[in-house]
Coordinates of C-alpha atoms and ligand atoms in Angstrom, one line a residue:
X1 CA 230.0 53.0 -11.8
X2 CA 232.0 54.1 -14.8
X3 CA 231.5 57.8 -13.8
X4 CA 233.7 57.6 -10.8
X5 CA 237.2 58.7 -11.0
X6 CA 237.1 62.4 -11.8
X7 CA 237.0 64.3 -8.4
X8 CA 235.1 67.5 -9.1
X9 CA 236.0 70.5 -6.9
X10 CA 233.1 72.7 -7.8
X11 CA 229.8 72.6 -6.0
X12 CA 226.9 72.2 -8.1
X13 CA 224.9 75.2 -9.3
X14 CA 221.2 75.2 -9.5
X15 CA 219.7 73.4 -12.5
X16 CA 218.4 75.7 -15.4
X17 CA 215.2 74.9 -17.3
X18 CA 215.6 71.5 -18.9
X19 CA 215.4 72.5 -22.6
X20 CA 215.4 68.9 -24.0
X21 CA 212.5 66.8 -25.3
X22 CA 209.3 67.0 -23.1
X23 CA 208.2 63.8 -21.4
X24 CA 206.3 61.6 -23.8
X25 CA 204.1 60.5 -20.9
X26 CA 203.4 61.3 -17.3
X27 CA 204.6 59.0 -14.7
X28 CA 203.6 58.1 -11.0
X29 CA 205.2 55.4 -8.9
X30 CA 203.8 55.1 -5.3
X31 CA 203.5 52.5 -2.6
X32 CA 199.9 51.6 -3.6
X33 CA 198.1 51.1 -6.9
X34 CA 195.1 53.0 -5.9
X35 CA 197.2 56.2 -5.0
X36 CA 199.0 56.0 -8.2
X37 CA 195.6 55.9 -9.9
X38 CA 194.4 58.7 -7.8
X39 CA 197.3 60.8 -9.2
X40 CA 196.8 59.9 -12.7
X41 CA 193.0 60.8 -12.3
X42 CA 194.1 64.4 -11.3
X43 CA 196.5 64.7 -14.3
X44 CA 193.8 63.5 -16.6
X45 CA 191.5 66.3 -15.2
X46 CA 194.1 68.9 -16.1
X47 CA 196.3 69.0 -12.9
X48 CA 200.0 69.2 -13.0
X49 CA 202.4 67.2 -11.0
X50 CA 201.9 69.2 -7.8
X51 CA 198.2 68.7 -8.0
X52 CA 198.9 65.0 -8.7
X53 CA 201.2 65.0 -5.4
X54 CA 198.2 66.2 -3.4
X55 CA 196.1 63.5 -4.8
X56 CA 198.6 60.8 -4.2
X57 CA 199.5 61.9 -0.7
X58 CA 196.0 62.1 0.4
X59 CA 195.1 58.7 -1.1
X60 CA 198.0 57.1 0.5
X61 CA 196.7 58.5 3.8
X62 CA 193.6 56.4 3.2
X63 CA 195.0 53.2 1.6
X64 CA 198.4 53.0 3.2
X65 CA 197.8 54.3 6.8
X66 CA 200.7 52.4 8.2
X67 CA 203.2 54.7 6.2
X68 CA 201.7 58.2 6.3
X69 CA 198.8 60.2 6.6
X70 CA 197.0 63.5 7.6
X71 CA 198.4 63.0 11.2
X72 CA 202.0 62.9 9.9
X73 CA 204.5 64.9 7.9
X74 CA 207.3 64.6 5.4
X75 CA 209.3 66.4 2.6
X76 CA 208.1 67.4 -0.9
X77 CA 211.0 68.1 -3.2
X78 CA 209.6 70.0 -6.2
X79 CA 211.1 70.9 -9.7
X80 CA 209.0 73.3 -11.7
X81 CA 209.6 72.9 -15.4
X82 CA 208.8 76.5 -16.7
X83 CA 211.7 78.2 -14.7
X84 CA 213.6 75.3 -13.3
X85 CA 212.8 76.5 -9.8
X86 CA 213.4 73.9 -7.2
X87 CA 212.4 73.8 -3.5
X88 CA 211.8 71.5 -0.5
X89 CA 208.4 71.9 1.1
X90 CA 209.2 71.0 4.7
X91 CA 206.1 69.6 6.3
X92 CA 207.9 67.9 9.1
X93 CA 205.9 67.6 12.3
X94 CA 206.9 69.9 15.3
X95 CA 207.2 69.2 19.0
X96 CA 204.2 70.6 20.9
X97 CA 204.7 73.9 22.9
X98 CA 204.6 71.9 26.1
X99 CA 207.4 69.5 25.1
X100 CA 210.7 69.3 27.2
X101 CA 214.0 67.7 26.6
X102 CA 213.3 65.3 29.4
X103 CA 209.7 64.5 28.8
X104 CA 210.4 60.8 28.0
X105 CA 212.8 60.2 31.0
X106 CA 211.7 58.9 34.5
X107 CA 212.8 60.6 37.7
X108 CA 216.1 58.6 37.5
X109 CA 216.7 60.1 34.1
X110 CA 216.1 56.7 32.3
X111 CA 214.0 56.6 29.2
X112 CA 210.4 55.6 30.0
X113 CA 209.7 52.5 27.9
X114 CA 207.6 53.0 24.8
X115 CA 206.6 56.6 26.0
X116 CA 208.0 58.1 22.7
X117 CA 206.5 55.4 20.6
X118 CA 202.8 54.5 21.5
X119 CA 199.8 56.8 22.3
X120 CA 199.3 60.7 21.8
X121 CA 202.2 61.7 23.8
X122 CA 204.5 60.4 21.1
X123 CA 202.9 62.6 18.5
X124 CA 204.3 65.8 16.9
X125 CA 202.1 68.4 15.4
X126 CA 201.3 67.2 11.9
X127 CA 202.5 68.9 8.8
X128 CA 201.0 67.0 5.9
X129 CA 197.6 68.9 5.8
X130 CA 199.3 72.3 5.6
X131 CA 201.6 70.9 2.9
X132 CA 198.8 69.7 0.7
X133 CA 196.9 73.1 1.0
X134 CA 200.3 74.9 0.2
X135 CA 201.1 72.7 -2.9
X136 CA 197.5 73.2 -4.4
X137 CA 197.5 76.8 -3.8
X138 CA 201.1 77.8 -4.7
X139 CA 202.1 75.3 -7.4
X140 CA 199.0 73.5 -8.6
X141 CA 196.4 74.3 -11.3
X142 CA 193.4 72.7 -9.6
X143 CA 191.5 73.7 -6.4
X144 CA 192.6 71.7 -3.4
X145 CA 189.1 70.2 -3.3
X146 CA 189.4 68.5 -6.7
X147 CA 192.8 67.0 -5.9
X148 CA 191.5 65.7 -2.6
X149 CA 188.4 64.2 -4.2
X150 CA 189.9 60.7 -5.0
X151 CA 191.0 60.2 -1.5
X152 CA 187.6 61.3 0.0
X153 CA 186.0 58.7 -2.3
X154 CA 188.4 56.0 -1.3
X155 CA 187.8 56.7 2.4
X156 CA 184.1 56.6 2.1
X157 CA 183.6 53.8 -0.4
X158 CA 186.4 51.7 1.1
X159 CA 189.2 49.6 -0.3
X160 CA 190.4 46.1 0.1
X161 CA 193.2 45.7 2.7
X162 CA 196.2 43.5 1.7
X163 CA 199.0 41.3 3.1
X164 CA 201.2 44.3 3.9
X165 CA 198.2 46.1 5.8
X166 CA 197.9 43.0 7.8
X167 CA 201.7 42.3 8.5
X168 CA 202.1 45.8 9.7
X169 CA 199.0 45.9 11.7
X170 CA 199.9 42.8 13.4
X171 CA 203.3 44.3 14.4
X172 CA 201.5 47.4 16.0
X173 CA 198.5 45.4 17.3
X174 CA 198.9 46.4 20.8
X175 CA 199.2 50.2 20.1
X176 CA 196.0 50.0 17.8
X177 CA 194.1 48.1 20.4
X178 CA 194.9 50.7 23.0
X179 CA 193.1 53.4 21.0
X180 CA 189.3 52.5 20.7
X181 CA 189.1 54.8 17.7
X182 CA 192.0 53.3 15.9
X183 CA 190.9 49.8 16.9
X184 CA 187.3 50.5 15.3
X185 CA 188.8 51.7 12.1
X186 CA 191.9 49.4 11.3
X187 CA 191.1 46.3 13.0
X188 CA 188.2 43.8 12.4
X189 CA 186.6 42.7 15.9
X190 CA 189.8 44.0 17.6
X191 CA 192.0 41.7 15.5
X192 CA 194.1 42.1 12.4
X193 CA 191.9 42.2 9.3
X194 CA 192.2 39.3 6.7
X195 CA 193.5 40.5 3.5
X196 CA 190.5 41.5 1.3
X197 CA 188.8 43.1 4.2
X198 CA 186.9 46.1 3.0
X199 CA 188.1 49.2 5.1
X200 CA 185.8 52.2 5.0
X201 CA 186.8 55.4 6.9
X202 CA 183.9 57.6 7.4
X203 CA 185.5 60.0 9.9
X204 CA 188.6 60.4 7.6
X205 CA 186.3 61.2 4.7
X206 CA 184.8 64.0 6.7
X207 CA 188.1 65.3 7.6
X208 CA 189.2 65.3 4.1
X209 CA 186.1 67.2 3.2
X210 CA 186.8 69.8 5.8
X211 CA 190.4 70.0 4.7
X212 CA 189.1 70.7 0.9
X213 CA 188.0 74.0 2.2
X214 CA 191.7 74.9 3.3
X215 CA 194.1 73.6 6.0
X216 CA 192.6 76.4 8.4
X217 CA 189.7 74.0 8.8
X218 CA 192.2 71.2 10.0
X219 CA 194.3 73.4 12.2
X220 CA 191.5 75.3 13.9
X221 CA 187.9 74.8 14.6
X222 CA 185.9 71.6 15.1
X223 CA 188.6 69.2 13.8
X224 CA 191.3 70.9 15.8
X225 CA 189.2 70.7 18.9
X226 CA 188.7 67.0 18.5
X227 CA 192.4 66.3 17.8
X228 CA 193.4 68.2 21.0
X229 CA 190.6 67.0 23.3
X230 CA 190.9 63.4 22.1
X231 CA 194.8 63.6 22.5
X232 CA 194.7 65.1 26.0
X233 CA 192.2 62.6 27.5
X234 CA 194.6 59.9 26.5
X235 CA 197.7 61.6 27.9
X236 CA 198.8 63.9 25.2
X237 CA 199.9 67.5 25.5
X238 CA 198.8 69.1 22.3
X239 CA 197.0 72.6 22.5
X240 CA 194.8 74.4 20.1
X241 CA 197.7 77.0 19.9
X242 CA 200.0 74.2 18.7
X243 CA 197.8 73.4 15.7
X244 CA 196.9 76.8 14.9
X245 CA 200.7 77.8 14.9
X246 CA 202.0 75.0 12.6
X247 CA 203.6 76.3 9.7
X248 CA 205.4 74.6 6.7
X249 CA 208.8 76.0 5.5
X250 CA 210.0 76.1 2.0
X251 CA 213.9 75.4 2.0
X252 CA 216.6 75.4 -0.5
X253 CA 217.5 71.9 -1.6
X254 CA 221.0 70.3 -0.8
X255 CA 222.9 70.2 -4.1
X256 CA 225.9 68.1 -5.2
X257 CA 227.6 66.8 -8.1
X258 CA 228.7 63.2 -8.9
X259 CA 230.5 63.0 -12.2
X260 CA 228.1 64.9 -14.6
X261 CA 225.1 64.3 -12.4
X262 CA 223.6 67.1 -10.5
X263 CA 222.2 65.8 -7.2
X264 CA 219.3 67.6 -5.8
X265 CA 218.0 66.3 -2.4
X266 CA 216.6 67.5 1.0
X267 CA 218.2 69.8 3.5
X268 CA 217.9 69.5 7.3
X269 CA 215.9 68.8 9.2
X270 CA 216.6 65.7 7.1
X271 CA 220.1 64.4 7.2
X272 CA 219.5 62.6 3.9
X273 CA 220.7 65.2 1.4
X274 CA 223.8 66.2 3.1
X275 CA 224.8 62.6 4.0
X276 CA 224.0 61.5 0.3
X277 CA 226.2 64.4 -1.0
X278 CA 229.1 63.4 1.5
X279 CA 229.1 59.8 0.4
X280 CA 229.0 60.5 -3.4
X281 CA 231.8 63.0 -2.8
X282 CA 233.9 60.5 -1.1
X283 CA 233.2 57.8 -3.8
X284 CA 233.9 60.4 -6.6
X285 CA 237.6 60.4 -5.7
X286 CA 238.3 56.7 -6.2
X287 CA 239.5 55.2 -9.6
X288 CA 236.5 52.8 -9.6
X289 CA 237.4 50.9 -12.8
X290 CA 240.6 49.8 -11.0
X291 CA 239.0 48.7 -7.9
X292 CA 238.2 45.0 -7.2
X293 CA 234.5 44.1 -6.1
X294 CA 235.6 43.8 -2.6
X295 CA 237.5 47.2 -2.6
X296 CA 234.4 48.8 -4.0
X297 CA 232.1 47.5 -1.4
X298 CA 234.7 48.3 1.2
X299 CA 234.9 52.0 0.2
X300 CA 231.2 52.2 -0.1
X301 CA 230.7 50.8 3.5
X302 CA 233.5 53.2 4.8
X303 CA 231.7 56.2 3.1
X304 CA 228.4 55.1 4.8
X305 CA 230.1 54.9 8.3
X306 CA 231.6 58.3 7.9
X307 CA 228.5 60.2 6.7
X308 CA 226.3 58.5 9.3
X309 CA 228.9 59.7 12.0
X310 CA 228.4 63.2 11.0
X311 CA 224.5 62.5 11.3
X312 CA 225.0 61.8 15.0
X313 CA 227.3 64.9 15.5
X314 CA 225.8 67.8 13.7
X315 CA 222.2 67.5 12.6
X316 CA 219.0 68.7 14.0
X317 CA 216.3 71.3 13.0
X318 CA 218.0 74.2 11.2
X319 CA 215.7 76.7 12.7
X320 CA 217.3 75.8 16.2
X321 CA 220.9 74.7 15.6
X322 CA 223.5 75.8 13.2
X323 CA 224.6 73.1 10.8
X324 CA 227.7 73.5 8.9
X325 CA 226.1 72.5 5.5
X326 CA 228.6 74.2 3.2
X327 CA 231.5 72.5 4.8
X328 CA 229.8 69.0 5.1
X329 CA 228.8 69.1 1.4
X330 CA 232.1 70.5 0.1
X331 CA 234.2 68.1 -1.9
X332 CA 237.3 69.3 0.2
X333 CA 235.7 68.1 3.2
X334 CA 235.0 64.6 1.7
X335 CA 238.7 64.6 0.6
X336 CA 239.6 64.5 4.2
X337 CA 237.1 61.7 5.0
X338 CA 238.4 59.8 2.0
X339 CA 242.0 60.2 3.1
X340 CA 241.1 58.5 6.5
X341 CA 239.9 55.3 4.8
X342 CA 242.4 52.6 4.7
X343 CA 242.2 50.2 1.9
X344 CA 243.6 47.3 3.9
X345 CA 241.2 47.3 7.0
X346 CA 237.8 48.6 8.2
X347 CA 237.9 51.7 10.5
X348 CA 236.2 50.6 13.9
X349 CA 233.4 53.0 14.6
X350 CA 234.6 52.6 18.3
X351 CA 237.5 54.9 17.7
X352 CA 234.7 57.6 17.6
X353 CA 232.1 58.3 20.3
X354 CA 228.9 56.4 20.1
X355 CA 226.3 53.9 21.5
X356 CA 224.6 50.6 20.7
X357 CA 221.5 50.0 18.8
X358 CA 217.9 48.5 18.7
X359 CA 215.8 47.0 15.9
X360 CA 214.7 48.4 12.5
X361 CA 211.3 48.9 11.1
X362 CA 209.4 49.3 7.9
X363 CA 207.6 52.8 7.9
X364 CA 207.0 55.8 6.0
X365 CA 206.2 56.1 2.2
X366 CA 207.6 57.5 -0.9
X367 CA 206.2 58.6 -4.3
X368 CA 207.8 60.1 -7.5
X369 CA 205.8 62.0 -10.2
X370 CA 206.7 63.6 -13.5
X371 CA 204.0 65.3 -15.6
X372 CA 204.2 65.9 -19.4
X373 CA 205.3 69.5 -18.8
X374 CA 208.3 68.1 -17.1
X375 CA 207.3 69.1 -13.5
X376 CA 208.6 66.8 -10.9
X377 CA 207.8 65.7 -7.4
X378 CA 209.8 63.4 -5.1
X379 CA 207.9 63.2 -1.7
X380 CA 208.7 61.0 1.2
X381 CA 206.1 61.2 3.9
X382 CA 205.8 59.4 7.3
X383 CA 203.9 58.8 10.5
X384 CA 207.3 57.3 11.7
X385 CA 206.7 53.6 12.9
X386 CA 204.0 51.6 11.1
X387 CA 200.6 53.0 12.1
X388 CA 202.5 55.8 13.9
X389 CA 201.5 56.1 17.4
X390 CA 198.6 53.8 17.0
X391 CA 196.3 56.6 18.3
X392 CA 193.4 58.1 16.6
X393 CA 191.5 61.0 18.4
X394 CA 187.9 60.1 18.3
X395 CA 185.8 61.6 15.6
X396 CA 188.7 62.6 13.4
X397 CA 189.8 59.4 11.4
X398 CA 193.3 60.9 11.9
X399 CA 195.9 58.3 12.9
X400 CA 198.6 60.3 14.9
X401 CA 202.3 59.9 14.2
X402 CA 205.1 59.0 16.7
X403 CA 207.7 61.2 15.0
X404 CA 208.7 62.5 18.5
X405 CA 210.9 59.3 18.7
X406 CA 213.1 60.8 16.1
X407 CA 214.2 63.3 18.6
X408 CA 217.1 62.4 20.8
X409 CA 215.2 61.2 23.8
X410 CA 218.3 61.2 25.9
X411 CA 221.9 62.0 24.2
X412 CA 223.8 58.7 23.7
X413 CA 220.5 56.5 23.7
X414 CA 219.6 55.0 20.3
X415 CA 216.1 55.6 19.0
X416 CA 213.8 53.0 17.4
X417 CA 216.1 52.9 14.3
X418 CA 219.4 52.6 16.4
X419 CA 220.2 56.1 15.5
X420 CA 222.3 57.7 18.4
X421 CA 221.2 61.1 19.4
X422 CA 223.0 64.3 20.1
X423 CA 222.1 67.7 21.7
X424 CA 221.6 69.3 18.1
X425 CA 218.5 67.0 18.0
X426 CA 217.2 67.3 21.6
X427 CA 213.5 68.0 22.1
X428 CA 212.4 71.8 22.3
X429 CA 209.1 73.3 21.8
X430 CA 208.0 73.8 18.3
X431 CA 211.3 72.1 17.1
X432 CA 211.3 69.6 14.2
X433 CA 212.9 66.1 14.8
X434 CA 215.8 65.1 12.7
X435 CA 214.9 62.8 9.8
X436 CA 216.4 60.4 7.4
X437 CA 213.8 60.8 4.6
X438 CA 215.6 61.5 1.4
X439 CA 213.5 62.2 -1.7
X440 CA 216.0 63.0 -4.3
X441 CA 216.2 64.2 -8.1
X442 CA 219.2 63.1 -10.2
X443 CA 219.8 65.3 -13.2
X444 CA 222.2 63.9 -15.7
X445 CA 222.9 65.5 -19.1
X446 CA 220.6 63.3 -20.8
X447 CA 218.6 61.6 -18.1
X448 CA 216.6 62.5 -15.0
X449 CA 215.8 60.2 -12.1
X450 CA 213.1 60.9 -9.3
X451 CA 213.6 58.5 -6.4
X452 CA 213.1 57.8 -2.6
X453 CA 212.0 55.0 -0.3
X454 CA 210.8 54.5 3.2
X455 CA 213.0 52.5 5.6
X456 CA 214.0 54.4 8.7
X457 CA 217.8 54.9 9.1
X458 CA 218.4 52.7 6.0
X459 CA 216.6 55.2 3.6
X460 CA 219.7 57.3 2.9
X461 CA 221.9 54.3 2.0
X462 CA 219.0 52.9 -0.2
X463 CA 219.0 56.2 -2.0
X464 CA 222.7 56.1 -2.5
X465 CA 222.7 52.6 -4.0
X466 CA 219.8 53.7 -6.3
X467 CA 221.9 56.9 -7.3
X468 CA 224.8 54.6 -8.1
X469 CA 222.7 52.4 -10.2
X470 CA 221.3 55.5 -12.1
X471 CA 225.1 56.6 -12.6
X472 CA 225.8 53.3 -13.9
X473 CA 223.3 53.7 -16.7
X474 CA 220.9 51.2 -15.2
X475 CA 217.1 51.7 -15.8
X476 CA 214.6 52.6 -13.0
X477 CA 213.6 49.1 -12.4
X478 CA 217.2 48.2 -11.5
X479 CA 217.4 51.0 -9.1
X480 CA 214.4 50.0 -7.1
X481 CA 215.2 46.3 -7.1
X482 CA 219.1 46.0 -6.6
X483 CA 220.1 44.1 -3.5
X484 CA 220.9 46.4 -0.5
X485 CA 223.5 46.8 2.2
X486 CA 223.8 49.5 5.0
X487 CA 226.3 50.7 7.6
X488 CA 225.0 53.6 9.9
X489 CA 228.3 54.1 12.0
X490 CA 226.7 52.5 15.1
X491 CA 225.9 49.5 15.6
X492 CA 229.3 48.9 13.8
X493 CA 228.1 46.3 11.4
X494 CA 227.2 45.8 7.7
X495 CA 223.5 44.9 7.4
X496 CA 222.7 43.3 4.1
X497 CA 219.9 41.5 2.2
X498 CA 220.5 37.9 1.5
X499 CA 221.5 38.4 -2.1
X500 CA 223.7 41.5 -1.7
X501 CA 226.9 40.1 -0.8
X502 CA 228.1 36.7 -2.3
X503 CA 229.7 34.3 0.2
X504 CA 233.1 35.1 -1.2
X505 CA 232.6 38.7 -0.8
X506 CA 231.4 38.2 2.7
X507 CA 234.6 36.4 3.6
X508 CA 236.8 39.0 1.9
X509 CA 234.9 41.9 3.8
X510 CA 235.2 40.0 7.0
X511 CA 238.9 39.7 6.4
X512 CA 239.0 43.4 6.3
X513 CA 237.6 43.7 9.7
X514 CA 233.8 44.2 8.8
X515 CA 231.3 42.9 11.1
X516 CA 228.5 41.4 8.8
X517 CA 224.9 41.0 9.9
X518 CA 222.5 39.4 7.4
X519 CA 218.9 41.0 7.5
X520 CA 216.1 38.8 8.5
X521 CA 214.3 40.1 5.5
X522 CA 214.3 42.5 2.6
X523 CA 213.8 46.0 3.3
X524 CA 212.8 49.3 1.6
X525 CA 210.0 50.2 -0.9
X526 CA 211.7 52.4 -3.5
X527 CA 209.4 54.3 -6.0
X528 CA 211.2 55.7 -9.0
X529 CA 210.6 57.5 -12.3
X530 CA 213.1 58.0 -15.1
X531 CA 213.0 60.5 -18.0
X532 CA 215.3 60.2 -21.1
X533 CA 215.8 63.9 -22.0
X534 CA 216.9 63.0 -25.7
X535 CA 213.9 60.7 -26.6
X536 CA 211.4 62.0 -24.1
X537 CA 210.8 58.2 -23.0
X538 CA 209.6 57.8 -19.5
X539 CA 209.5 54.9 -17.2
X540 CA 208.2 54.3 -13.8
X541 CA 209.2 51.4 -11.4
X542 CA 208.1 50.2 -8.0
X543 CA 210.1 48.2 -5.5
X544 CA 209.5 44.6 -6.0
X545 CA 209.6 44.3 -2.1
X546 CA 206.3 46.2 -1.8
X547 CA 203.0 46.2 -3.4
X548 CA 203.1 49.6 -5.2
X549 CA 201.9 50.8 -8.4
X550 CA 204.1 52.4 -11.1
X551 CA 202.1 53.7 -14.1
X552 CA 203.0 55.8 -17.1
X553 CA 200.2 57.4 -19.2
X554 CA 199.6 59.9 -21.9
X555 CA 197.2 62.8 -20.9
X556 CA 195.9 65.3 -23.3
X557 CA 197.2 68.8 -22.4
X558 CA 194.6 71.1 -21.1
Ligands
LIG601 N1 210.5 58.8 10.8 C1 211.4 58.4 9.9 C2 212.4 59.7 9.4 O1 211.8 60.6 9.5 O2 213.4 59.4 9.0

């Protein structure tokens, strides 16, 4: 981290057009090789990165249903090459109109077990279909129907399921079995399919064909009727008005500066961009080269602790609550946080208000795209927990999310990721739940990085570690593979992959008062693209922990 040491007091300004050498190739990294191929097919047909994003997102809905889909939502961070315009397309789910702050509590005010996790009551109104239509029409070069064609073909002709599909289906088996339509699609004789099982999704192909005519055919008409009726019969509260009223929002990205790298990330309703900038601002004030390995890890953990504390305090849907974005991302604010870090001991999170936590999961998906014009997309999409709510309204092929669990079900009670809620994130009709999804662009003077990952509450610290690896001059395969550790304020513990902290380092951190908790397995599935602005060289990398596909290709300009 040679770049640390120079505290920068100016908040970054928007990036101008990158006037350097164009990318020598286009690059796509996604969580599934078939989705990556779908994106390249669309680039080869004359589409740009935004058309390719439609193709990759819709293909992932077919081949990686555990992570994202038409029944979910997410964030698309865009960079348009011709004018340097950057925006975030917020396709986060919204709470149904009949949702209430106490809808998951019993008469005694206690959370009803699994009510915000399994079945249609757990589902928010999906945003992904609206975003695909918006991307194609506002930013793409090809008709929506063309970019959806690879996904429709995959749904119709089928694909072979893999180990990861089976592992995640096993985890959500009860929820999938509870929904006859979901069991018929994703299970084989009501059991987890063996790897290699050919999965065809005729209903989803039909829905994709309807969507090809425009999002109006998803949010109104026959599909909307099936989504609403199917959900309500099984205990959901969606209405036709909820679907017809869904709107994506374009939001100004969060910007920060780390050394000479411009950080561009996502604003609320994600906590990701602000937390990332806060952590990098804290770290930017340390004389990194003078710190020992233990001290570096100590300040990283303390920066994580402080940024996640703010998450519980301030964040929610910006259309409902006022979030002090300028203050939280200003270097002066982080100077104060840095000053509260003692080098000789860990700060107990217990000195601040909080609550205990529960288990983590693998969920969500991310893809990164660069086309040969220099357009970029970093997109993180989700249905929340693997296979979302596990519920498919009959005749739609659409697996519904359980993103309602990302709301604060009861202030002070942790959600499925152990994240403690706050009134800013309490449920209200049409409100977006707080997210950790953090698709990010790193724009250095001579290199650009596009990255992001699934992983629930650990997403933001994974992106932080990836960004630090970029800042250190490492290549994309290092960003996605580096060993990971995480602190999220509460529980007050450092979670770490087996190879992230040596035994000596563990001892030294414990001596400072850090509680260490080894992760039972590796986590995350980062997908990244790097572009060298001087040579034009492009690389793509998929996390070795997942079964993704990272491909660079030369496409003739059309
Ligand atoms: N559902 C995971 C997230 O939005 O962070």
